[in-house]
GROMACS .gro file of C-alpha atoms in nm:
model
  170
    1MET     CA    1   0.665  -2.612  -0.637
    2GLY     CA    2   0.784  -2.277  -0.500
    3MET     CA    3   0.483  -2.098  -0.651
    4PHE     CA    4   0.252  -2.364  -0.507
    5LEU     CA    5   0.397  -2.314  -0.158
    6LEU     CA    6   0.378  -1.938  -0.183
    7PHE     CA    7   0.025  -1.904  -0.319
    8ALA     CA    8  -0.145  -2.207  -0.166
    9GLY     CA    9  -0.025  -2.104   0.178
   10HIS     CA   10  -0.092  -1.732   0.149
   11GLU     CA   11  -0.466  -1.720   0.221
   12THR     CA   12  -0.448  -1.979   0.498
   13THR     CA   13  -0.160  -1.800   0.671
   14VAL     CA   14  -0.327  -1.458   0.643
   15THR     CA   15  -0.641  -1.609   0.793
   16ALA     CA   16  -0.440  -1.772   1.074
   17ILE     CA   17  -0.275  -1.438   1.155
   18GLY     CA   18  -0.611  -1.262   1.182
   19LEU     CA   19  -0.778  -1.536   1.383
   20GLY     CA   20  -0.469  -1.584   1.599
   21ALA     CA   21  -0.465  -1.216   1.687
   22LEU     CA   22  -0.836  -1.235   1.762
   23TRP     CA   23  -0.797  -1.537   1.994
   24LEU     CA   24  -0.496  -1.390   2.173
   25LEU     CA   25  -0.665  -1.052   2.227
   26ALA     CA   26  -1.021  -1.169   2.295
   27THR     CA   27  -0.932  -1.448   2.540
   28PRO     CA   28  -0.860  -1.298   2.882
   29GLY     CA   29  -0.495  -1.315   2.983
   30GLN     CA   30  -0.360  -1.479   2.668
   31TRP     CA   31  -0.202  -1.172   2.504
   32GLN     CA   32  -0.052  -1.062   2.834
   33ALA     CA   33   0.089  -1.413   2.888
   34LEU     CA   34   0.267  -1.406   2.553
   35VAL     CA   35   0.398  -1.053   2.608
   36ALA     CA   36   0.524  -1.143   2.957
   37ASP     CA   37   0.696  -1.460   2.836
   38PRO     CA   38   0.807  -1.454   2.470
   39THR     CA   39   0.935  -1.812   2.501
   40ARG     CA   40   0.569  -1.917   2.482
   41ILE     CA   41   0.560  -1.833   2.111
   42ASP     CA   42   0.568  -2.200   2.006
   43ALA     CA   43   0.274  -2.280   2.237
   44ALA     CA   44   0.089  -1.978   2.096
   45VAL     CA   45   0.148  -2.086   1.736
   46GLU     CA   46   0.033  -2.443   1.800
   47GLU     CA   47  -0.280  -2.323   1.982
   48ILE     CA   48  -0.356  -2.077   1.699
   49LEU     CA   49  -0.327  -2.367   1.455
   50ARG     CA   50  -0.545  -2.596   1.668
   51ALA     CA   51  -0.805  -2.345   1.781
   52PRO     CA   52  -1.152  -2.322   1.633
   53GLY     CA   53  -1.222  -2.131   1.316
   54PRO     CA   54  -1.535  -2.040   1.126
   55GLY     CA   55  -1.441  -2.270   0.834
   56GLY     CA   56  -1.617  -2.594   0.766
   57GLY     CA   57  -1.658  -2.821   0.472
   58GLY     CA   58  -1.345  -3.021   0.529
   59ILE     CA   59  -1.067  -3.157   0.312
   60PRO     CA   60  -1.203  -3.353   0.013
   61ARG     CA   61  -1.074  -3.708  -0.030
   62SER     CA   62  -1.193  -4.018  -0.213
   63ALA     CA   63  -1.246  -4.345  -0.030
   64ARG     CA   64  -0.989  -4.599  -0.148
   65THR     CA   65  -1.197  -4.898  -0.040
   66ASP     CA   66  -1.545  -4.985   0.080
   67LEU     CA   67  -1.585  -4.933   0.454
   68ASP     CA   68  -1.836  -4.871   0.731
   69ILE     CA   69  -1.796  -4.571   0.962
   70ALA     CA   70  -2.030  -4.552   1.259
   71GLY     CA   71  -2.293  -4.751   1.070
   72VAL     CA   72  -2.263  -4.548   0.749
   73ARG     CA   73  -2.152  -4.732   0.437
   74VAL     CA   74  -1.881  -4.556   0.235
   75ARG     CA   75  -1.805  -4.706  -0.105
   76GLU     CA   76  -1.475  -4.697  -0.289
   77GLY     CA   77  -1.454  -4.370  -0.483
   78ASP     CA   78  -1.710  -4.186  -0.266
   79LEU     CA   79  -1.626  -3.829  -0.171
   80VAL     CA   80  -1.529  -3.805   0.195
   81LEU     CA   81  -1.478  -3.472   0.371
   82LEU     CA   82  -1.223  -3.482   0.651
   83ASP     CA   83  -1.303  -3.218   0.911
   84THR     CA   84  -0.973  -3.148   1.088
   85GLY     CA   85  -1.146  -2.879   1.294
   86ALA     CA   86  -1.366  -3.145   1.451
   87ALA     CA   87  -1.063  -3.365   1.513
   88ASN     CA   88  -0.887  -3.071   1.678
   89HIS     CA   89  -1.180  -3.047   1.920
   90ASP     CA   90  -1.180  -3.408   2.032
   91ALA     CA   91  -1.236  -3.383   2.409
   92SER     CA   92  -1.054  -3.713   2.461
   93VAL     CA   93  -0.737  -3.546   2.325
   94PHE     CA   94  -0.786  -3.178   2.416
   95ALA     CA   95  -0.928  -3.083   2.755
   96ASP     CA   96  -1.191  -2.810   2.719
   97PRO     CA   97  -1.130  -2.805   2.342
   98ASP     CA   98  -1.332  -2.491   2.267
   99ARG     CA   99  -1.114  -2.279   2.497
  100PHE     CA  100  -0.807  -2.099   2.356
  101ASP     CA  101  -0.528  -2.165   2.606
  102LEU     CA  102  -0.152  -2.111   2.580
  103ASP     CA  103  -0.110  -2.338   2.885
  104ARG     CA  104  -0.266  -2.634   2.703
  105PRO     CA  105  -0.040  -2.939   2.730
  106ALA     CA  106   0.120  -3.022   2.395
  107ALA     CA  107  -0.088  -3.267   2.192
  108PRO     CA  108  -0.072  -3.329   1.819
  109HIS     CA  109  -0.339  -3.145   1.621
  110LEU     CA  110  -0.443  -3.234   1.267
  111THR     CA  111  -0.452  -2.886   1.115
  112PHE     CA  112  -0.191  -2.984   0.855
  113GLY     CA  113  -0.325  -3.335   0.803
  114HIS     CA  114  -0.132  -3.653   0.877
  115GLY     CA  115   0.086  -3.911   0.707
  116ALA     CA  116   0.133  -3.910   0.331
  117ARG     CA  117  -0.103  -3.614   0.292
  118TYR     CA  118   0.070  -3.395   0.554
  119CYS     CA  119   0.088  -3.034   0.433
  120ILE     CA  120   0.422  -2.960   0.269
  121GLY     CA  121   0.389  -2.596   0.376
  122ALA     CA  122   0.349  -2.667   0.751
  123PRO     CA  123   0.705  -2.566   0.845
  124LEU     CA  124   0.675  -2.240   0.647
  125ALA     CA  125   0.339  -2.158   0.809
  126ARG     CA  126   0.485  -2.213   1.156
  127ILE     CA  127   0.783  -1.991   1.077
  128GLU     CA  128   0.555  -1.715   0.947
  129LEU     CA  129   0.327  -1.731   1.251
  130ARG     CA  130   0.622  -1.730   1.492
  131ALA     CA  131   0.769  -1.426   1.317
  132VAL     CA  132   0.441  -1.233   1.314
  133PHE     CA  133   0.332  -1.297   1.671
  134SER     CA  134   0.674  -1.265   1.832
  135GLN     CA  135   0.718  -0.925   1.665
  136LEU     CA  136   0.363  -0.810   1.747
  137ALA     CA  137   0.411  -0.900   2.113
  138ALA     CA  138   0.749  -0.725   2.129
  139ARG     CA  139   0.641  -0.409   1.945
  140PHE     CA  140   0.284  -0.371   2.069
  141PRO     CA  141   0.265  -0.508   2.424
  142ALA     CA  142  -0.042  -0.295   2.500
  143LEU     CA  143  -0.233  -0.420   2.193
  144ARG     CA  144  -0.605  -0.471   2.258
  145MET     CA  145  -0.930  -0.515   2.070
  146GLY     CA  146  -1.066  -0.201   1.908
  147CYS     CA  147  -1.426  -0.321   1.903
  148PRO     CA  148  -1.642  -0.589   2.065
  149VAL     CA  149  -1.599  -0.937   1.918
  150GLU     CA  150  -1.968  -0.938   1.827
  151GLU     CA  151  -1.904  -0.659   1.574
  152LEU     CA  152  -1.647  -0.857   1.375
  153THR     CA  153  -1.745  -1.008   1.042
  154PHE     CA  154  -1.601  -1.291   0.838
  155ASP     CA  155  -1.554  -1.279   0.462
  156PRO     CA  156  -1.783  -1.538   0.301
  157HIS     CA  157  -1.588  -1.505  -0.026
  158VAL     CA  158  -1.266  -1.634   0.128
  159LEU     CA  159  -1.234  -2.012   0.129
  160THR     CA  160  -1.066  -2.017   0.470
  161GLY     CA  161  -1.320  -1.785   0.635
  162GLY     CA  162  -1.091  -1.496   0.728
  163LEU     CA  163  -1.191  -1.181   0.910
  164VAL     CA  164  -1.293  -0.879   0.703
  165SER     CA  165  -1.096  -0.664   0.949
  166LEU     CA  166  -0.970  -0.673   1.305
  167PRO     CA  167  -0.971  -0.327   1.464
  168VAL     CA  168  -0.708  -0.290   1.738
  169THR     CA  169  -0.568  -0.014   1.957
  170TRP     CA  170  -0.246   0.019   2.157
   0.00000   0.00000   0.00000
């Protein structure tokens, strides 16, 4: 179980660190807000977890019973892909869902799933992200992007769609 937690969560956490740094630095005022008020670290972590990513595909599940969803028939045993990214952009739950915003009112996101299938590594991921971003903000308050966002590339060979690199200066 320990090996599962360590290795299953490694790629996703590394990707979240890269994308979180990108969102904080590329969204006007967000990095400065975290640096100015380190108590916002929990809001930053939750927004990093909720925010959009380049992923896609969804979490594979099998339908446990026959059902209709929006006029589409799903039969017991059919493969169903749950797109938590789409759920995390539900405008009825998240105002202006495509905007990265540390001032966003707290609302439950589905990044780690829900219920019986909730990710066992969620607490560890949150701890890791808090540690990384609180230390980055404290040690590199003048951190900024080292290239235009348009020049960044994503690794198509990584399941979670991480950045190839994120050039920064300080």
